[in-house]
Amino acid sequence: DVVDTTGWTVGHLYVADEARTHMIPTAVWTLVDPEAVRAFRTATEATPMPRGTGLPGRVMASGRPAWIVDVTRDDNFPRAKLAEEIGVRAGFGFPVLVGRSVEAVLEFFAPEPAEPDEAMLEVMGHIGTQLGRVVERMRAEAAIRASEARNRLIVETADDAFVAIDAESRILEWNRAAVRVFGWTRQEILGQTLPA
C-alpha cells in the first residue's frame, strides 16, 4: 500500500468514464486519519474531473504520472481550499493504463509540500502499467466467460442433438436434444469415450 510505505497520508482512486472525457471519483480510499479528511473526501467523491483538470484530469490527459509540489498554490487544483483547511499539501498521481488508454488514476497526498521524487514517479508509473495489465486480463476473462455462457445457451436450447468431442473422442458437451435422441443423461455421458 502506497500510503503505508511512503508516508503519504491520503490515497484515492478515480476511474475514467466511458467517453474518456472525465475521471469519476470512487469511494476507494486509503487514509491514515479518515476523520481529518472527511470534508476533502466528501468534496472529492462529488466532483468528477474533466480531462486536464485537477490532478486526476492532468494524469488522464497526459497518460503519465504527475506531481504537485503544493496543491494549495496550484491554479489547476479545484480542491485547493479544502486541501489547505485539512493540511493536504503535496500531491502526486499516476495512471492505470490499458494499452494507451487511462482507465483509472490513483492520487496521493502528503501534509507537507514536497519536491518531485522522480524515482517514486517512475516506480508508480510501472505499477500503473502492471495494474492495467491486471485489468486487461480481468476483462479478457470476463469476455471469455460471457462467450462461453452464450455458447452454452445456444447449445442447450437447440432443437437438434449437439455432441462435442475432443481429440481423444471424449464427450465434452451433450445437450437436452441429445438426451432425447440417445437416452443418456448429460451426467452419464460427459467424459465418456465414443466407440470407434
PDB file of C-alpha atoms in Angstrom:
ATOM      1  CA  ASP A   1       0.000   0.000   0.000  1.00  0.00           C
ATOM      2  CA  VAL A   2       1.486   3.325  -1.097  1.00  0.00           C
ATOM      3  CA  VAL A   3       0.202   5.205   1.962  1.00  0.00           C
ATOM      4  CA  ASP A   4       1.784   2.692   4.346  1.00  0.00           C
ATOM      5  CA  THR A   5       5.134   2.521   2.558  1.00  0.00           C
ATOM      6  CA  THR A   6       5.678   6.168   1.574  1.00  0.00           C
ATOM      7  CA  GLY A   7       4.280   8.253   4.416  1.00  0.00           C
ATOM      8  CA  TRP A   8       1.719   9.906   2.151  1.00  0.00           C
ATOM      9  CA  THR A   9      -1.443  10.132   4.250  1.00  0.00           C
ATOM     10  CA  VAL A  10      -4.254  10.144   1.679  1.00  0.00           C
ATOM     11  CA  GLY A  11      -4.793   7.857  -1.306  1.00  0.00           C
ATOM     12  CA  HIS A  12      -7.785   7.860  -3.665  1.00  0.00           C
ATOM     13  CA  LEU A  13      -8.912   6.145  -6.876  1.00  0.00           C
ATOM     14  CA  TYR A  14     -10.602   7.817  -9.854  1.00  0.00           C
ATOM     15  CA  VAL A  15     -11.897   5.816 -12.834  1.00  0.00           C
ATOM     16  CA  ALA A  16     -12.418   7.009 -16.403  1.00  0.00           C
ATOM     17  CA  ASP A  17     -15.943   7.463 -17.724  1.00  0.00           C
ATOM     18  CA  GLU A  18     -16.978   5.563 -20.863  1.00  0.00           C
ATOM     19  CA  ALA A  19     -16.386   8.547 -23.142  1.00  0.00           C
ATOM     20  CA  ARG A  20     -12.907   9.101 -21.662  1.00  0.00           C
ATOM     21  CA  THR A  21     -13.683  12.777 -21.035  1.00  0.00           C
ATOM     22  CA  HIS A  22     -13.822  12.748 -17.208  1.00  0.00           C
ATOM     23  CA  MET A  23     -12.284  10.996 -14.257  1.00  0.00           C
ATOM     24  CA  ILE A  24     -15.040   9.808 -11.924  1.00  0.00           C
ATOM     25  CA  PRO A  25     -14.316   9.691  -8.180  1.00  0.00           C
ATOM     26  CA  THR A  26     -14.846   6.421  -6.321  1.00  0.00           C
ATOM     27  CA  ALA A  27     -15.346   5.553  -2.674  1.00  0.00           C
ATOM     28  CA  VAL A  28     -11.970   3.757  -2.684  1.00  0.00           C
ATOM     29  CA  TRP A  29      -9.615   5.479  -0.258  1.00  0.00           C
ATOM     30  CA  THR A  30      -6.574   4.709   1.847  1.00  0.00           C
ATOM     31  CA  LEU A  31      -6.404   7.108   4.755  1.00  0.00           C
ATOM     32  CA  VAL A  32      -4.202   7.494   7.800  1.00  0.00           C
ATOM     33  CA  ASP A  33      -6.827   9.657   9.578  1.00  0.00           C
ATOM     34  CA  PRO A  34     -10.294   9.365   7.953  1.00  0.00           C
ATOM     35  CA  GLU A  35     -11.906  11.948  10.246  1.00  0.00           C
ATOM     36  CA  ALA A  36      -9.312  14.606   9.464  1.00  0.00           C
ATOM     37  CA  VAL A  37     -10.100  14.495   5.738  1.00  0.00           C
ATOM     38  CA  ARG A  38     -13.875  13.982   5.856  1.00  0.00           C
ATOM     39  CA  ALA A  39     -14.687  17.282   4.049  1.00  0.00           C
ATOM     40  CA  PHE A  40     -11.997  16.630   1.435  1.00  0.00           C
ATOM     41  CA  ARG A  41     -13.389  13.121   0.873  1.00  0.00           C
ATOM     42  CA  THR A  42     -16.951  14.368   0.544  1.00  0.00           C
ATOM     43  CA  ALA A  43     -15.966  17.071  -1.943  1.00  0.00           C
ATOM     44  CA  THR A  44     -13.764  14.681  -3.912  1.00  0.00           C
ATOM     45  CA  GLU A  45     -16.431  11.985  -4.170  1.00  0.00           C
ATOM     46  CA  ALA A  46     -18.884  14.586  -5.518  1.00  0.00           C
ATOM     47  CA  THR A  47     -16.513  16.055  -8.116  1.00  0.00           C
ATOM     48  CA  PRO A  48     -15.787  14.371 -11.448  1.00  0.00           C
ATOM     49  CA  MET A  49     -12.663  15.865 -13.019  1.00  0.00           C
ATOM     50  CA  PRO A  50     -12.707  16.759 -16.724  1.00  0.00           C
ATOM     51  CA  ARG A  51      -9.692  15.745 -18.814  1.00  0.00           C
ATOM     52  CA  GLY A  52      -6.896  18.217 -17.980  1.00  0.00           C
ATOM     53  CA  THR A  53      -8.479  19.496 -14.749  1.00  0.00           C
ATOM     54  CA  GLY A  54      -7.035  18.829 -11.326  1.00  0.00           C
ATOM     55  CA  LEU A  55      -4.533  16.111 -10.602  1.00  0.00           C
ATOM     56  CA  PRO A  56      -6.610  13.207 -11.985  1.00  0.00           C
ATOM     57  CA  GLY A  57      -7.570  15.172 -15.099  1.00  0.00           C
ATOM     58  CA  ARG A  58      -3.920  16.066 -15.784  1.00  0.00           C
ATOM     59  CA  VAL A  59      -2.867  12.457 -15.495  1.00  0.00           C
ATOM     60  CA  MET A  60      -5.741  11.435 -17.766  1.00  0.00           C
ATOM     61  CA  ALA A  61      -4.709  13.993 -20.384  1.00  0.00           C
ATOM     62  CA  SER A  62      -1.001  13.119 -20.348  1.00  0.00           C
ATOM     63  CA  GLY A  63      -1.183   9.394 -19.615  1.00  0.00           C
ATOM     64  CA  ARG A  64       1.818   9.897 -17.331  1.00  0.00           C
ATOM     65  CA  PRO A  65       2.422  10.378 -13.593  1.00  0.00           C
ATOM     66  CA  ALA A  66       2.152  13.959 -12.326  1.00  0.00           C
ATOM     67  CA  TRP A  67       3.411  15.754  -9.222  1.00  0.00           C
ATOM     68  CA  ILE A  68       2.160  18.911  -7.498  1.00  0.00           C
ATOM     69  CA  VAL A  69       4.596  20.433  -5.010  1.00  0.00           C
ATOM     70  CA  ASP A  70       1.825  22.285  -3.119  1.00  0.00           C
ATOM     71  CA  VAL A  71      -1.802  21.742  -4.157  1.00  0.00           C
ATOM     72  CA  THR A  72      -2.910  24.816  -2.200  1.00  0.00           C
ATOM     73  CA  ARG A  73      -0.862  27.029  -4.547  1.00  0.00           C
ATOM     74  CA  ASP A  74      -1.740  25.249  -7.781  1.00  0.00           C
ATOM     75  CA  ASP A  75      -4.077  27.108 -10.168  1.00  0.00           C
ATOM     76  CA  ASN A  76      -5.329  23.808 -11.597  1.00  0.00           C
ATOM     77  CA  PHE A  77      -6.374  22.076  -8.362  1.00  0.00           C
ATOM     78  CA  PRO A  78     -10.128  22.649  -7.751  1.00  0.00           C
ATOM     79  CA  ARG A  79      -9.979  21.218  -4.210  1.00  0.00           C
ATOM     80  CA  ALA A  80      -7.206  23.612  -3.110  1.00  0.00           C
ATOM     81  CA  LYS A  81      -9.232  25.441  -0.430  1.00  0.00           C
ATOM     82  CA  LEU A  82     -10.330  22.189   1.212  1.00  0.00           C
ATOM     83  CA  ALA A  83      -6.798  20.829   0.977  1.00  0.00           C
ATOM     84  CA  GLU A  84      -5.480  23.886   2.775  1.00  0.00           C
ATOM     85  CA  GLU A  85      -8.130  23.580   5.510  1.00  0.00           C
ATOM     86  CA  ILE A  86      -7.236  19.954   6.287  1.00  0.00           C
ATOM     87  CA  GLY A  87      -3.482  20.189   5.796  1.00  0.00           C
ATOM     88  CA  VAL A  88      -3.075  18.387   2.491  1.00  0.00           C
ATOM     89  CA  ARG A  89      -0.205  19.943   0.531  1.00  0.00           C
ATOM     90  CA  ALA A  90       1.870  17.793  -1.838  1.00  0.00           C
ATOM     91  CA  GLY A  91       0.144  15.538  -4.339  1.00  0.00           C
ATOM     92  CA  PHE A  92       1.045  13.037  -6.985  1.00  0.00           C
ATOM     93  CA  GLY A  93      -0.962  10.780  -9.238  1.00  0.00           C
ATOM     94  CA  PHE A  94      -0.317   8.030 -11.718  1.00  0.00           C
ATOM     95  CA  PRO A  95      -2.392   6.371 -14.429  1.00  0.00           C
ATOM     96  CA  VAL A  96      -3.601   2.803 -14.693  1.00  0.00           C
ATOM     97  CA  LEU A  97      -3.126   2.189 -18.396  1.00  0.00           C
ATOM     98  CA  VAL A  98      -4.852  -0.391 -20.552  1.00  0.00           C
ATOM     99  CA  GLY A  99      -2.922  -0.114 -23.775  1.00  0.00           C
ATOM    100  CA  ARG A 100      -2.646   3.660 -24.163  1.00  0.00           C
ATOM    101  CA  SER A 101      -5.989   4.375 -22.520  1.00  0.00           C
ATOM    102  CA  VAL A 102      -6.086   5.791 -18.983  1.00  0.00           C
ATOM    103  CA  GLU A 103      -8.626   3.606 -17.191  1.00  0.00           C
ATOM    104  CA  ALA A 104      -8.012   4.938 -13.685  1.00  0.00           C
ATOM    105  CA  VAL A 105      -5.870   7.381 -11.748  1.00  0.00           C
ATOM    106  CA  LEU A 106      -4.510   6.837  -8.268  1.00  0.00           C
ATOM    107  CA  GLU A 107      -3.814  10.090  -6.426  1.00  0.00           C
ATOM    108  CA  PHE A 108      -1.909  10.543  -3.165  1.00  0.00           C
ATOM    109  CA  PHE A 109      -1.409  13.464  -0.817  1.00  0.00           C
ATOM    110  CA  ALA A 110       1.000  14.401   1.957  1.00  0.00           C
ATOM    111  CA  PRO A 111       0.634  17.010   4.738  1.00  0.00           C
ATOM    112  CA  GLU A 112       3.723  18.990   3.678  1.00  0.00           C
ATOM    113  CA  PRO A 113       4.843  20.457   0.336  1.00  0.00           C
ATOM    114  CA  ALA A 114       7.300  18.146  -1.391  1.00  0.00           C
ATOM    115  CA  GLU A 115       9.568  18.441  -4.404  1.00  0.00           C
ATOM    116  CA  PRO A 116       9.026  15.837  -7.135  1.00  0.00           C
ATOM    117  CA  ASP A 117      10.564  12.455  -6.450  1.00  0.00           C
ATOM    118  CA  GLU A 118      11.395  11.220  -9.951  1.00  0.00           C
ATOM    119  CA  ALA A 119      12.297   7.730  -8.749  1.00  0.00           C
ATOM    120  CA  MET A 120       8.943   7.346  -6.987  1.00  0.00           C
ATOM    121  CA  LEU A 121       7.075   8.665 -10.046  1.00  0.00           C
ATOM    122  CA  GLU A 122       8.891   6.157 -12.239  1.00  0.00           C
ATOM    123  CA  VAL A 123       8.066   3.268  -9.893  1.00  0.00           C
ATOM    124  CA  MET A 124       4.419   4.366  -9.652  1.00  0.00           C
ATOM    125  CA  GLY A 125       4.258   4.607 -13.441  1.00  0.00           C
ATOM    126  CA  HIS A 126       5.391   0.981 -13.657  1.00  0.00           C
ATOM    127  CA  ILE A 127       2.855  -0.034 -11.013  1.00  0.00           C
ATOM    128  CA  GLY A 128       0.115   1.680 -13.045  1.00  0.00           C
ATOM    129  CA  THR A 129       1.174  -0.289 -16.128  1.00  0.00           C
ATOM    130  CA  GLN A 130       1.086  -3.550 -14.169  1.00  0.00           C
ATOM    131  CA  LEU A 131      -2.351  -2.720 -12.748  1.00  0.00           C
ATOM    132  CA  GLY A 132      -3.516  -2.017 -16.301  1.00  0.00           C
ATOM    133  CA  ARG A 133      -2.402  -5.490 -17.338  1.00  0.00           C
ATOM    134  CA  VAL A 134      -4.441  -6.953 -14.485  1.00  0.00           C
ATOM    135  CA  VAL A 135      -7.479  -5.001 -15.734  1.00  0.00           C
ATOM    136  CA  GLU A 136      -6.861  -6.302 -19.282  1.00  0.00           C
ATOM    137  CA  ARG A 137      -6.705  -9.907 -18.053  1.00  0.00           C
ATOM    138  CA  MET A 138      -9.857  -9.475 -15.982  1.00  0.00           C
ATOM    139  CA  ARG A 139     -11.706  -8.032 -18.980  1.00  0.00           C
ATOM    140  CA  ALA A 140     -10.486 -10.825 -21.245  1.00  0.00           C
ATOM    141  CA  GLU A 141     -11.558 -13.466 -18.714  1.00  0.00           C
ATOM    142  CA  ALA A 142     -14.980 -11.825 -18.371  1.00  0.00           C
ATOM    143  CA  ALA A 143     -15.369 -11.760 -22.163  1.00  0.00           C
ATOM    144  CA  ILE A 144     -14.454 -15.452 -22.368  1.00  0.00           C
ATOM    145  CA  ARG A 145     -16.946 -16.325 -19.612  1.00  0.00           C
ATOM    146  CA  ALA A 146     -19.685 -14.315 -21.367  1.00  0.00           C
ATOM    147  CA  SER A 147     -18.898 -16.003 -24.686  1.00  0.00           C
ATOM    148  CA  GLU A 148     -18.953 -19.447 -23.077  1.00  0.00           C
ATOM    149  CA  ALA A 149     -22.282 -18.672 -21.399  1.00  0.00           C
ATOM    150  CA  ARG A 150     -23.779 -17.561 -24.747  1.00  0.00           C
ATOM    151  CA  ASN A 151     -22.476 -20.688 -26.453  1.00  0.00           C
ATOM    152  CA  ARG A 152     -23.882 -22.930 -23.688  1.00  0.00           C
ATOM    153  CA  LEU A 153     -27.260 -21.226 -24.016  1.00  0.00           C
ATOM    154  CA  ILE A 154     -27.290 -21.723 -27.794  1.00  0.00           C
ATOM    155  CA  VAL A 155     -26.264 -25.378 -27.493  1.00  0.00           C
ATOM    156  CA  GLU A 156     -28.671 -26.126 -24.660  1.00  0.00           C
ATOM    157  CA  THR A 157     -31.690 -24.575 -26.363  1.00  0.00           C
ATOM    158  CA  ALA A 158     -31.003 -26.059 -29.815  1.00  0.00           C
ATOM    159  CA  ASP A 159     -33.718 -28.367 -31.195  1.00  0.00           C
ATOM    160  CA  ASP A 160     -31.115 -30.684 -32.715  1.00  0.00           C
ATOM    161  CA  ALA A 161     -28.847 -33.039 -30.784  1.00  0.00           C
ATOM    162  CA  PHE A 162     -25.458 -31.480 -30.134  1.00  0.00           C
ATOM    163  CA  VAL A 163     -22.446 -33.547 -29.097  1.00  0.00           C
ATOM    164  CA  ALA A 164     -18.953 -32.078 -28.781  1.00  0.00           C
ATOM    165  CA  ILE A 165     -15.878 -34.301 -28.509  1.00  0.00           C
ATOM    166  CA  ASP A 166     -12.163 -33.723 -28.029  1.00  0.00           C
ATOM    167  CA  ALA A 167      -9.231 -35.186 -29.984  1.00  0.00           C
ATOM    168  CA  GLU A 168      -9.415 -38.428 -27.959  1.00  0.00           C
ATOM    169  CA  SER A 169     -13.157 -38.813 -28.750  1.00  0.00           C
ATOM    170  CA  ARG A 170     -14.183 -37.941 -25.154  1.00  0.00           C
ATOM    171  CA  ILE A 171     -17.585 -36.293 -24.931  1.00  0.00           C
ATOM    172  CA  LEU A 172     -17.284 -32.673 -23.767  1.00  0.00           C
ATOM    173  CA  GLU A 173     -20.825 -31.410 -24.393  1.00  0.00           C
ATOM    174  CA  TRP A 174     -24.224 -33.075 -24.596  1.00  0.00           C
ATOM    175  CA  ASN A 175     -27.406 -31.023 -24.861  1.00  0.00           C
ATOM    176  CA  ARG A 176     -31.042 -31.782 -23.952  1.00  0.00           C
ATOM    177  CA  ALA A 177     -31.856 -32.783 -27.510  1.00  0.00           C
ATOM    178  CA  ALA A 178     -29.022 -35.365 -27.359  1.00  0.00           C
ATOM    179  CA  VAL A 179     -30.578 -36.743 -24.175  1.00  0.00           C
ATOM    180  CA  ARG A 180     -33.895 -37.148 -26.015  1.00  0.00           C
ATOM    181  CA  VAL A 181     -32.276 -38.766 -29.080  1.00  0.00           C
ATOM    182  CA  PHE A 182     -29.773 -41.086 -27.363  1.00  0.00           C
ATOM    183  CA  GLY A 183     -31.341 -41.603 -23.933  1.00  0.00           C
ATOM    184  CA  TRP A 184     -28.277 -40.942 -21.772  1.00  0.00           C
ATOM    185  CA  THR A 185     -28.264 -38.010 -19.354  1.00  0.00           C
ATOM    186  CA  ARG A 186     -25.547 -35.402 -19.524  1.00  0.00           C
ATOM    187  CA  GLN A 187     -24.050 -36.648 -16.226  1.00  0.00           C
ATOM    188  CA  GLU A 188     -23.901 -40.225 -17.525  1.00  0.00           C
ATOM    189  CA  ILE A 189     -22.173 -39.396 -20.802  1.00  0.00           C
ATOM    190  CA  LEU A 190     -19.800 -36.447 -20.209  1.00  0.00           C
ATOM    191  CA  GLY A 191     -16.198 -37.608 -20.207  1.00  0.00           C
ATOM    192  CA  GLN A 192     -17.062 -40.972 -21.801  1.00  0.00           C
ATOM    193  CA  THR A 193     -15.310 -42.030 -24.995  1.00  0.00           C
ATOM    194  CA  LEU A 194     -17.262 -42.602 -28.189  1.00  0.00           C
ATOM    195  CA  PRO A 195     -16.903 -46.149 -29.518  1.00  0.00           C
ATOM    196  CA  ALA A 196     -14.595 -46.444 -32.537  1.00  0.00           C
TER     197      ALA A 196
END
